[in-house]
Amino acid sequence: MVSTPNAGRLDAALASLEFMVSVDIYVNETTRHADVILPAPSPVEKSHYDLALYMFAIRNVANYSPPLMDPPDGMLHEWETLLALMAIAAGQGADPDLQALDDLIAGELGRLNGTEPDGELRGPERLLDIMLRAGPYGLSLADLIAAPHGIDLGALEPRLPEVLRTPTGLVELAPAQIVADVPRLREAMGEHVNGGMVLIGRRDLRSNNSWMHNLPLLVNGPERCTAWLHPDDAARLCVADGEPVRVTSRAGAIVVPVEVTEDVMPGVVSIPHGWGHAVDGVRLQVAGAHAGVNSNILADETLIDPVSGNAVLNGIPVELAAVRQPAAVLA
């Protein structure tokens, strides 16, 4: 709920649902709206094979991490819960045959990849085994289990010729669509003058996402949910370090303490995302003690980048004003 533009609008929409089911280990800003919260194993009770972050690796590697411990007796694995919910929604009754559904999915994936599913495996492990055996290295899940520190598959290999779909076959650093949008960019840069401000986000090393705020080790130390302001803007607004300012956009308003720094330009205010845990119904003891404010309340869902179609999450027009009250999210 805290991660979308105009988060207050989504919050109201979730509250209006007739019925909502969540699968989570926390009662957080999103799951507080659920009628039923189904438990899931903790990260140390689940296996892991990275997909997304291998895109940033400096070597071609494969690594599988088995669970460190078993989940509590009677707790379904997350994939089993999702299969059951899917079957119930499809009208297969309240006690679907999860084994049969798992066999069906593995059989279809194996057929697409020309690989026979391993009958000794289940769930994600079986699907991972199918994809490994169908891959260019002929690996299996058994190979990765036998190599607990991972397998080094060599240096990265060039892949651009396979994936590029440009007319020239080259990386086009100035495509026509971007070049054509430059006049609009120049015009937009001239709109925020005479005290106008724009909002940008930021991430802290120990606060990449909202779930990290419920871990004591990651929230100790100085306050991180602050509004960075250039000294010139702080002087203009008559605010000093730690004093609150009201930040207002078309979508909403928040009050947040100031942190004066030359790390941002004049005319720019920077507020980190993922905070804002002080809402009714949340049961996050540590995060609640370091609640901060939700900067996505200010993000305007009507602002769309015309070239990419993405939501505008930086450079949002805002107004700032000094206040003499504790920092809190405004209603």
mmCIF file of C-alpha atoms in Angstrom:
data_model
loop_
_atom_site.group_PDB
_atom_site.id
_atom_site.type_symbol
_atom_site.label_atom_id
_atom_site.label_comp_id
_atom_site.label_asym_id
_atom_site.label_seq_id
_atom_site.Cartn_x
_atom_site.Cartn_y
_atom_site.Cartn_z
ATOM 1 C CA MET A 1 0.000 0.000 0.000
ATOM 2 C CA VAL A 2 2.881 2.398 0.692
ATOM 3 C CA SER A 3 4.579 1.695 -2.644
ATOM 4 C CA THR A 4 2.194 3.169 -5.225
ATOM 5 C CA PRO A 5 1.562 6.722 -6.441
ATOM 6 C CA ASN A 6 -1.167 8.471 -4.446
ATOM 7 C CA ALA A 7 -0.986 5.759 -1.785
ATOM 8 C CA GLY A 8 -3.947 7.243 0.068
ATOM 9 C CA ARG A 9 -6.222 6.483 -2.904
ATOM 10 C CA LEU A 10 -5.174 2.815 -2.971
ATOM 11 C CA ASP A 11 -5.551 2.625 0.816
ATOM 12 C CA ALA A 12 -9.177 3.723 0.509
ATOM 13 C CA ALA A 13 -9.764 1.268 -2.339
ATOM 14 C CA LEU A 14 -8.456 -1.690 -0.308
ATOM 15 C CA ALA A 15 -10.649 -0.658 2.619
ATOM 16 C CA SER A 16 -13.710 -0.786 0.342
ATOM 17 C CA LEU A 17 -13.221 -4.409 -0.797
ATOM 18 C CA GLU A 18 -15.936 -6.914 0.118
ATOM 19 C CA PHE A 19 -13.335 -9.594 0.865
ATOM 20 C CA MET A 20 -9.542 -9.686 0.854
ATOM 21 C CA VAL A 21 -7.036 -12.502 1.462
ATOM 22 C CA SER A 22 -3.331 -11.855 2.087
ATOM 23 C CA VAL A 23 -0.386 -14.224 2.406
ATOM 24 C CA ASP A 24 2.164 -12.609 4.720
ATOM 25 C CA ILE A 25 4.149 -12.911 7.924
ATOM 26 C CA TYR A 26 3.284 -9.344 9.002
ATOM 27 C CA VAL A 27 0.169 -7.308 9.691
ATOM 28 C CA ASN A 28 1.413 -4.304 7.758
ATOM 29 C CA GLU A 29 -0.022 -1.310 5.893
ATOM 30 C CA THR A 30 -1.473 -3.582 3.196
ATOM 31 C CA THR A 31 -2.514 -6.717 5.062
ATOM 32 C CA ARG A 32 -4.325 -4.740 7.787
ATOM 33 C CA HIS A 33 -7.190 -4.517 5.263
ATOM 34 C CA ALA A 34 -7.410 -8.303 4.816
ATOM 35 C CA ASP A 35 -10.285 -10.357 6.190
ATOM 36 C CA VAL A 36 -7.944 -13.366 6.317
ATOM 37 C CA ILE A 37 -4.131 -13.369 6.573
ATOM 38 C CA LEU A 38 -2.660 -16.763 5.719
ATOM 39 C CA PRO A 39 0.758 -17.461 7.237
ATOM 40 C CA ALA A 40 3.852 -18.209 5.199
ATOM 41 C CA PRO A 41 7.198 -19.712 6.159
ATOM 42 C CA SER A 42 9.905 -17.242 7.081
ATOM 43 C CA PRO A 43 12.833 -16.704 4.666
ATOM 44 C CA VAL A 44 15.001 -19.194 6.591
ATOM 45 C CA GLU A 45 12.293 -21.851 6.149
ATOM 46 C CA LYS A 46 12.254 -21.584 2.345
ATOM 47 C CA SER A 47 14.716 -22.532 -0.373
ATOM 48 C CA HIS A 48 16.159 -19.869 -2.644
ATOM 49 C CA TYR A 49 17.489 -19.630 -6.174
ATOM 50 C CA ASP A 50 18.141 -16.097 -7.331
ATOM 51 C CA LEU A 51 16.804 -14.921 -10.654
ATOM 52 C CA ALA A 52 16.641 -11.122 -10.643
ATOM 53 C CA LEU A 53 19.930 -10.219 -8.970
ATOM 54 C CA TYR A 54 22.001 -12.563 -11.154
ATOM 55 C CA MET A 55 21.440 -9.904 -13.820
ATOM 56 C CA PHE A 56 23.947 -7.801 -11.848
ATOM 57 C CA ALA A 57 26.530 -10.551 -11.285
ATOM 58 C CA ILE A 58 30.088 -10.112 -12.553
ATOM 59 C CA ARG A 59 30.446 -13.860 -13.245
ATOM 60 C CA ASN A 60 28.078 -16.430 -14.703
ATOM 61 C CA VAL A 61 27.084 -18.428 -11.636
ATOM 62 C CA ALA A 62 24.334 -20.683 -10.321
ATOM 63 C CA ASN A 63 23.627 -21.220 -6.621
ATOM 64 C CA TYR A 64 20.827 -22.952 -4.726
ATOM 65 C CA SER A 65 20.224 -22.436 -1.007
ATOM 66 C CA PRO A 66 18.124 -25.075 0.795
ATOM 67 C CA PRO A 67 15.962 -24.115 3.794
ATOM 68 C CA LEU A 68 17.856 -23.726 7.046
ATOM 69 C CA MET A 69 14.987 -25.254 9.019
ATOM 70 C CA ASP A 70 11.542 -26.758 8.497
ATOM 71 C CA PRO A 71 8.414 -24.590 8.859
ATOM 72 C CA PRO A 72 6.154 -25.219 11.873
ATOM 73 C CA ASP A 73 3.991 -28.336 11.785
ATOM 74 C CA GLY A 74 0.871 -27.814 9.705
ATOM 75 C CA MET A 75 2.071 -24.680 7.910
ATOM 76 C CA LEU A 76 1.777 -24.888 4.144
ATOM 77 C CA HIS A 77 4.576 -23.655 1.952
ATOM 78 C CA GLU A 78 3.717 -20.425 0.186
ATOM 79 C CA TRP A 79 3.415 -22.143 -3.190
ATOM 80 C CA GLU A 80 0.971 -24.668 -1.707
ATOM 81 C CA THR A 81 -1.188 -21.870 -0.288
ATOM 82 C CA LEU A 82 -1.258 -20.077 -3.641
ATOM 83 C CA LEU A 83 -2.136 -23.307 -5.481
ATOM 84 C CA ALA A 84 -4.977 -23.939 -3.032
ATOM 85 C CA LEU A 85 -6.342 -20.401 -3.423
ATOM 86 C CA MET A 86 -6.174 -20.721 -7.215
ATOM 87 C CA ALA A 87 -8.058 -24.033 -7.117
ATOM 88 C CA ILE A 88 -10.711 -22.712 -4.719
ATOM 89 C CA ALA A 89 -11.252 -19.634 -6.910
ATOM 90 C CA ALA A 90 -11.635 -21.969 -9.912
ATOM 91 C CA GLY A 91 -14.437 -23.844 -8.142
ATOM 92 C CA GLN A 92 -12.539 -27.023 -7.204
ATOM 93 C CA GLY A 93 -13.804 -27.038 -3.639
ATOM 94 C CA ALA A 94 -12.287 -26.173 -0.288
ATOM 95 C CA ASP A 95 -9.849 -29.120 -0.211
ATOM 96 C CA PRO A 96 -8.177 -29.278 -3.652
ATOM 97 C CA ASP A 97 -5.680 -31.989 -4.610
ATOM 98 C CA LEU A 98 -2.439 -30.008 -4.419
ATOM 99 C CA GLN A 99 -0.320 -32.940 -5.546
ATOM 100 C CA ALA A 100 -2.353 -33.276 -8.738
ATOM 101 C CA LEU A 101 -2.134 -29.552 -9.435
ATOM 102 C CA ASP A 102 1.612 -29.571 -8.836
ATOM 103 C CA ASP A 103 2.002 -32.556 -11.194
ATOM 104 C CA LEU A 104 -0.065 -30.770 -13.826
ATOM 105 C CA ILE A 105 2.047 -27.597 -13.719
ATOM 106 C CA ALA A 106 5.340 -29.493 -13.716
ATOM 107 C CA GLY A 107 4.136 -31.687 -16.580
ATOM 108 C CA GLU A 108 3.216 -28.674 -18.705
ATOM 109 C CA LEU A 109 6.542 -26.936 -18.033
ATOM 110 C CA GLY A 110 8.416 -30.146 -18.762
ATOM 111 C CA ARG A 111 6.524 -30.570 -22.036
ATOM 112 C CA LEU A 112 7.391 -27.020 -23.113
ATOM 113 C CA ASN A 113 11.057 -27.577 -22.272
ATOM 114 C CA GLY A 114 11.301 -31.130 -23.563
ATOM 115 C CA THR A 115 12.214 -32.391 -20.097
ATOM 116 C CA GLU A 116 10.634 -35.107 -17.972
ATOM 117 C CA PRO A 117 9.783 -33.803 -14.453
ATOM 118 C CA ASP A 118 11.582 -35.433 -11.539
ATOM 119 C CA GLY A 119 8.962 -37.365 -9.594
ATOM 120 C CA GLU A 120 10.985 -37.118 -6.382
ATOM 121 C CA LEU A 121 10.750 -33.312 -6.307
ATOM 122 C CA ARG A 122 7.809 -31.032 -5.670
ATOM 123 C CA GLY A 123 6.836 -27.416 -6.122
ATOM 124 C CA PRO A 124 9.471 -24.784 -6.947
ATOM 125 C CA GLU A 125 12.331 -27.285 -6.635
ATOM 126 C CA ARG A 126 10.862 -29.433 -9.387
ATOM 127 C CA LEU A 127 10.241 -26.442 -11.662
ATOM 128 C CA LEU A 128 13.777 -25.178 -11.031
ATOM 129 C CA ASP A 129 15.171 -28.620 -11.871
ATOM 130 C CA ILE A 130 13.257 -28.653 -15.167
ATOM 131 C CA MET A 131 14.576 -25.238 -16.168
ATOM 132 C CA LEU A 132 18.151 -26.068 -15.183
ATOM 133 C CA ARG A 133 18.142 -29.300 -17.180
ATOM 134 C CA ALA A 134 16.637 -27.524 -20.184
ATOM 135 C CA GLY A 135 19.279 -24.766 -20.006
ATOM 136 C CA PRO A 136 22.522 -24.481 -21.945
ATOM 137 C CA TYR A 137 24.716 -25.972 -19.196
ATOM 138 C CA GLY A 138 22.815 -29.206 -18.603
ATOM 139 C CA LEU A 139 22.750 -28.688 -14.854
ATOM 140 C CA SER A 140 20.280 -30.234 -12.451
ATOM 141 C CA LEU A 141 19.107 -29.307 -8.991
ATOM 142 C CA ALA A 142 21.144 -32.246 -7.684
ATOM 143 C CA ASP A 143 24.282 -30.624 -9.133
ATOM 144 C CA LEU A 144 23.595 -27.406 -7.215
ATOM 145 C CA ILE A 145 22.794 -29.226 -3.984
ATOM 146 C CA ALA A 146 26.145 -30.989 -4.296
ATOM 147 C CA ALA A 147 27.868 -27.594 -4.649
ATOM 148 C CA PRO A 148 26.627 -25.581 -1.633
ATOM 149 C CA HIS A 149 28.869 -22.616 -2.502
ATOM 150 C CA GLY A 150 27.533 -22.419 -6.049
ATOM 151 C CA ILE A 151 28.895 -23.299 -9.475
ATOM 152 C CA ASP A 152 31.052 -20.860 -11.450
ATOM 153 C CA LEU A 153 30.033 -21.157 -15.107
ATOM 154 C CA GLY A 154 32.714 -18.800 -16.364
ATOM 155 C CA ALA A 155 32.969 -15.208 -17.508
ATOM 156 C CA LEU A 156 29.959 -13.302 -18.731
ATOM 157 C CA GLU A 157 29.302 -13.669 -22.451
ATOM 158 C CA PRO A 158 28.116 -10.955 -24.872
ATOM 159 C CA ARG A 159 24.396 -11.219 -25.564
ATOM 160 C CA LEU A 160 23.476 -7.894 -27.159
ATOM 161 C CA PRO A 161 23.197 -9.220 -30.743
ATOM 162 C CA GLU A 162 20.528 -11.682 -29.558
ATOM 163 C CA VAL A 163 18.300 -9.221 -27.800
ATOM 164 C CA LEU A 164 18.643 -5.934 -29.659
ATOM 165 C CA ARG A 165 15.708 -5.021 -31.862
ATOM 166 C CA THR A 166 16.940 -1.670 -33.171
ATOM 167 C CA PRO A 167 16.974 -0.884 -36.904
ATOM 168 C CA THR A 168 20.766 -0.662 -36.888
ATOM 169 C CA GLY A 169 21.428 -3.599 -34.562
ATOM 170 C CA LEU A 170 23.464 -1.258 -32.351
ATOM 171 C CA VAL A 171 22.787 0.334 -28.978
ATOM 172 C CA GLU A 172 21.133 3.602 -30.002
ATOM 173 C CA LEU A 173 22.080 6.171 -27.392
ATOM 174 C CA ALA A 174 19.854 8.870 -28.897
ATOM 175 C CA PRO A 175 16.735 7.163 -30.268
ATOM 176 C CA ALA A 176 14.344 9.389 -32.189
ATOM 177 C CA GLN A 177 11.584 9.178 -29.550
ATOM 178 C CA ILE A 178 13.894 10.510 -26.829
ATOM 179 C CA VAL A 179 15.411 13.230 -29.016
ATOM 180 C CA ALA A 180 11.949 14.401 -30.038
ATOM 181 C CA ASP A 181 11.022 14.802 -26.361
ATOM 182 C CA VAL A 182 13.919 17.137 -25.503
ATOM 183 C CA PRO A 183 11.940 20.371 -26.214
ATOM 184 C CA ARG A 184 9.273 19.265 -23.722
ATOM 185 C CA LEU A 185 12.027 18.543 -21.182
ATOM 186 C CA ARG A 186 13.520 22.009 -21.617
ATOM 187 C CA GLU A 187 10.105 23.608 -21.184
ATOM 188 C CA ALA A 188 9.420 21.561 -18.044
ATOM 189 C CA MET A 189 12.753 22.590 -16.515
ATOM 190 C CA GLY A 190 11.691 26.225 -16.756
ATOM 191 C CA GLU A 191 8.339 25.710 -15.035
ATOM 192 C CA HIS A 192 9.640 25.373 -11.473
ATOM 193 C CA VAL A 193 11.029 28.803 -10.712
ATOM 194 C CA ASN A 194 10.373 31.555 -8.158
ATOM 195 C CA GLY A 195 10.318 29.175 -5.203
ATOM 196 C CA GLY A 196 8.754 26.164 -6.933
ATOM 197 C CA MET A 197 10.109 22.833 -5.713
ATOM 198 C CA VAL A 198 10.299 19.319 -7.091
ATOM 199 C CA LEU A 199 10.336 16.090 -5.088
ATOM 200 C CA ILE A 200 12.761 13.217 -5.691
ATOM 201 C CA GLY A 201 13.158 9.966 -3.770
ATOM 202 C CA ARG A 202 16.216 8.298 -2.284
ATOM 203 C CA ARG A 203 17.324 5.046 -0.697
ATOM 204 C CA ASP A 204 19.450 4.490 2.360
ATOM 205 C CA LEU A 205 21.893 1.580 2.587
ATOM 206 C CA ARG A 206 19.920 0.105 5.495
ATOM 207 C CA SER A 207 16.480 1.124 4.237
ATOM 208 C CA ASN A 208 16.009 -0.095 0.682
ATOM 209 C CA ASN A 209 12.407 -1.170 1.235
ATOM 210 C CA SER A 210 9.677 -0.964 3.846
ATOM 211 C CA TRP A 211 10.123 -4.460 5.322
ATOM 212 C CA MET A 212 13.623 -3.528 6.532
ATOM 213 C CA HIS A 213 12.139 -1.078 9.033
ATOM 214 C CA ASN A 214 10.927 -3.875 11.312
ATOM 215 C CA LEU A 215 14.461 -5.086 12.055
ATOM 216 C CA PRO A 216 16.075 -3.326 15.053
ATOM 217 C CA LEU A 217 19.612 -3.502 13.664
ATOM 218 C CA LEU A 218 18.584 -1.674 10.483
ATOM 219 C CA VAL A 219 16.678 1.220 12.067
ATOM 220 C CA ASN A 220 19.042 2.197 14.867
ATOM 221 C CA GLY A 221 21.124 5.342 14.621
ATOM 222 C CA PRO A 222 20.025 8.735 13.273
ATOM 223 C CA GLU A 223 16.593 9.282 11.772
ATOM 224 C CA ARG A 224 16.550 8.443 8.058
ATOM 225 C CA CYS A 225 13.069 9.543 7.004
ATOM 226 C CA THR A 226 13.938 13.194 6.528
ATOM 227 C CA ALA A 227 13.447 15.834 3.862
ATOM 228 C CA TRP A 228 16.798 16.788 2.402
ATOM 229 C CA LEU A 229 16.913 20.506 1.606
ATOM 230 C CA HIS A 230 19.668 22.660 0.172
ATOM 231 C CA PRO A 231 20.865 25.364 2.607
ATOM 232 C CA ASP A 232 19.468 28.084 0.310
ATOM 233 C CA ASP A 233 15.953 26.581 0.475
ATOM 234 C CA ALA A 234 16.216 25.970 4.215
ATOM 235 C CA ALA A 235 17.130 29.629 4.738
ATOM 236 C CA ARG A 236 14.294 30.786 2.479
ATOM 237 C CA LEU A 237 11.797 28.664 4.419
ATOM 238 C CA CYS A 238 13.353 29.596 7.795
ATOM 239 C CA VAL A 239 13.825 25.983 8.893
ATOM 240 C CA ALA A 240 16.813 24.237 10.469
ATOM 241 C CA ASP A 241 17.877 20.623 10.922
ATOM 242 C CA GLY A 242 15.163 18.595 12.643
ATOM 243 C CA GLU A 243 12.399 21.150 12.216
ATOM 244 C CA PRO A 244 9.254 20.026 10.361
ATOM 245 C CA VAL A 245 8.055 21.202 6.963
ATOM 246 C CA ARG A 246 4.759 20.547 5.263
ATOM 247 C CA VAL A 247 5.232 19.124 1.759
ATOM 248 C CA THR A 248 2.147 19.380 -0.458
ATOM 249 C CA SER A 249 1.396 18.046 -3.944
ATOM 250 C CA ARG A 250 -1.768 17.663 -5.973
ATOM 251 C CA ALA A 251 -2.258 14.199 -4.480
ATOM 252 C CA GLY A 252 -1.717 14.899 -0.766
ATOM 253 C CA ALA A 253 0.436 16.346 1.994
ATOM 254 C CA ILE A 254 2.843 15.124 4.674
ATOM 255 C CA VAL A 255 4.873 16.733 7.459
ATOM 256 C CA VAL A 256 8.488 15.592 7.712
ATOM 257 C CA PRO A 257 11.613 16.782 9.577
ATOM 258 C CA VAL A 258 14.263 18.651 7.593
ATOM 259 C CA GLU A 259 17.855 17.611 7.022
ATOM 260 C CA VAL A 260 19.900 20.468 5.542
ATOM 261 C CA THR A 261 22.528 19.271 3.062
ATOM 262 C CA GLU A 262 24.362 20.366 -0.055
ATOM 263 C CA ASP A 263 23.854 16.886 -1.507
ATOM 264 C CA VAL A 264 20.712 18.163 -3.277
ATOM 265 C CA MET A 265 20.334 21.133 -5.617
ATOM 266 C CA PRO A 266 18.385 24.271 -4.747
ATOM 267 C CA GLY A 267 14.744 23.764 -5.651
ATOM 268 C CA VAL A 268 14.846 20.032 -4.883
ATOM 269 C CA VAL A 269 13.510 18.177 -1.844
ATOM 270 C CA SER A 270 14.432 14.508 -1.346
ATOM 271 C CA ILE A 271 12.331 12.157 0.816
ATOM 272 C CA PRO A 272 12.992 8.377 1.017
ATOM 273 C CA HIS A 273 10.294 5.905 0.082
ATOM 274 C CA GLY A 274 8.931 2.942 2.050
ATOM 275 C CA TRP A 275 8.161 4.702 5.328
ATOM 276 C CA GLY A 276 4.839 5.683 6.903
ATOM 277 C CA HIS A 277 4.022 2.905 9.372
ATOM 278 C CA ALA A 278 1.932 4.960 11.816
ATOM 279 C CA VAL A 279 -1.508 3.898 10.586
ATOM 280 C CA ASP A 280 -4.305 2.114 12.433
ATOM 281 C CA GLY A 281 -4.210 -1.652 12.438
ATOM 282 C CA VAL A 282 -0.497 -2.125 11.705
ATOM 283 C CA ARG A 283 1.254 -4.562 14.070
ATOM 284 C CA LEU A 284 4.897 -3.767 13.417
ATOM 285 C CA GLN A 285 6.381 -2.957 16.798
ATOM 286 C CA VAL A 286 9.845 -1.915 15.628
ATOM 287 C CA ALA A 287 8.686 -0.145 12.465
ATOM 288 C CA GLY A 288 5.955 1.596 14.427
ATOM 289 C CA ALA A 289 8.584 3.087 16.729
ATOM 290 C CA HIS A 290 10.388 4.458 13.641
ATOM 291 C CA ALA A 291 7.279 5.230 11.608
ATOM 292 C CA GLY A 292 8.409 8.060 9.342
ATOM 293 C CA VAL A 293 6.053 9.320 6.642
ATOM 294 C CA ASN A 294 4.954 7.866 3.310
ATOM 295 C CA SER A 295 6.339 9.960 0.455
ATOM 296 C CA ASN A 296 4.100 8.143 -2.028
ATOM 297 C CA ILE A 297 1.161 10.070 -0.602
ATOM 298 C CA LEU A 298 2.664 12.931 -2.638
ATOM 299 C CA ALA A 299 3.181 10.939 -5.855
ATOM 300 C CA ASP A 300 0.575 11.913 -8.436
ATOM 301 C CA GLU A 301 -0.952 8.933 -10.253
ATOM 302 C CA THR A 302 -2.047 11.210 -13.109
ATOM 303 C CA LEU A 303 1.563 12.102 -14.004
ATOM 304 C CA ILE A 304 2.806 9.721 -16.724
ATOM 305 C CA ASP A 305 6.071 9.919 -18.645
ATOM 306 C CA PRO A 306 4.868 10.336 -22.250
ATOM 307 C CA VAL A 307 7.776 8.423 -23.806
ATOM 308 C CA SER A 308 7.974 5.319 -21.601
ATOM 309 C CA GLY A 309 4.472 5.285 -20.123
ATOM 310 C CA ASN A 310 5.934 4.898 -16.623
ATOM 311 C CA ALA A 311 4.530 6.657 -13.571
ATOM 312 C CA VAL A 312 6.443 9.806 -12.649
ATOM 313 C CA LEU A 313 8.125 9.046 -9.337
ATOM 314 C CA ASN A 314 10.769 11.812 -9.389
ATOM 315 C CA GLY A 315 10.514 15.490 -10.236
ATOM 316 C CA ILE A 316 7.010 15.792 -8.742
ATOM 317 C CA PRO A 317 5.897 19.432 -8.282
ATOM 318 C CA VAL A 318 5.466 20.225 -4.575
ATOM 319 C CA GLU A 319 5.139 23.198 -2.268
ATOM 320 C CA LEU A 320 6.940 23.494 1.077
ATOM 321 C CA ALA A 321 6.073 25.496 4.159
ATOM 322 C CA ALA A 322 7.558 25.563 7.649
ATOM 323 C CA VAL A 323 5.328 24.293 10.463
ATOM 324 C CA ARG A 324 5.699 24.320 14.201
ATOM 325 C CA GLN A 325 4.242 20.903 15.074
ATOM 326 C CA PRO A 326 5.475 17.276 15.326
ATOM 327 C CA ALA A 327 6.046 15.507 12.015
ATOM 328 C CA ALA A 328 3.042 13.360 11.091
ATOM 329 C CA VAL A 329 1.071 12.296 8.056
ATOM 330 C CA LEU A 330 -1.766 14.703 7.405
ATOM 331 C CA ALA A 331 -5.260 13.370 6.888
#
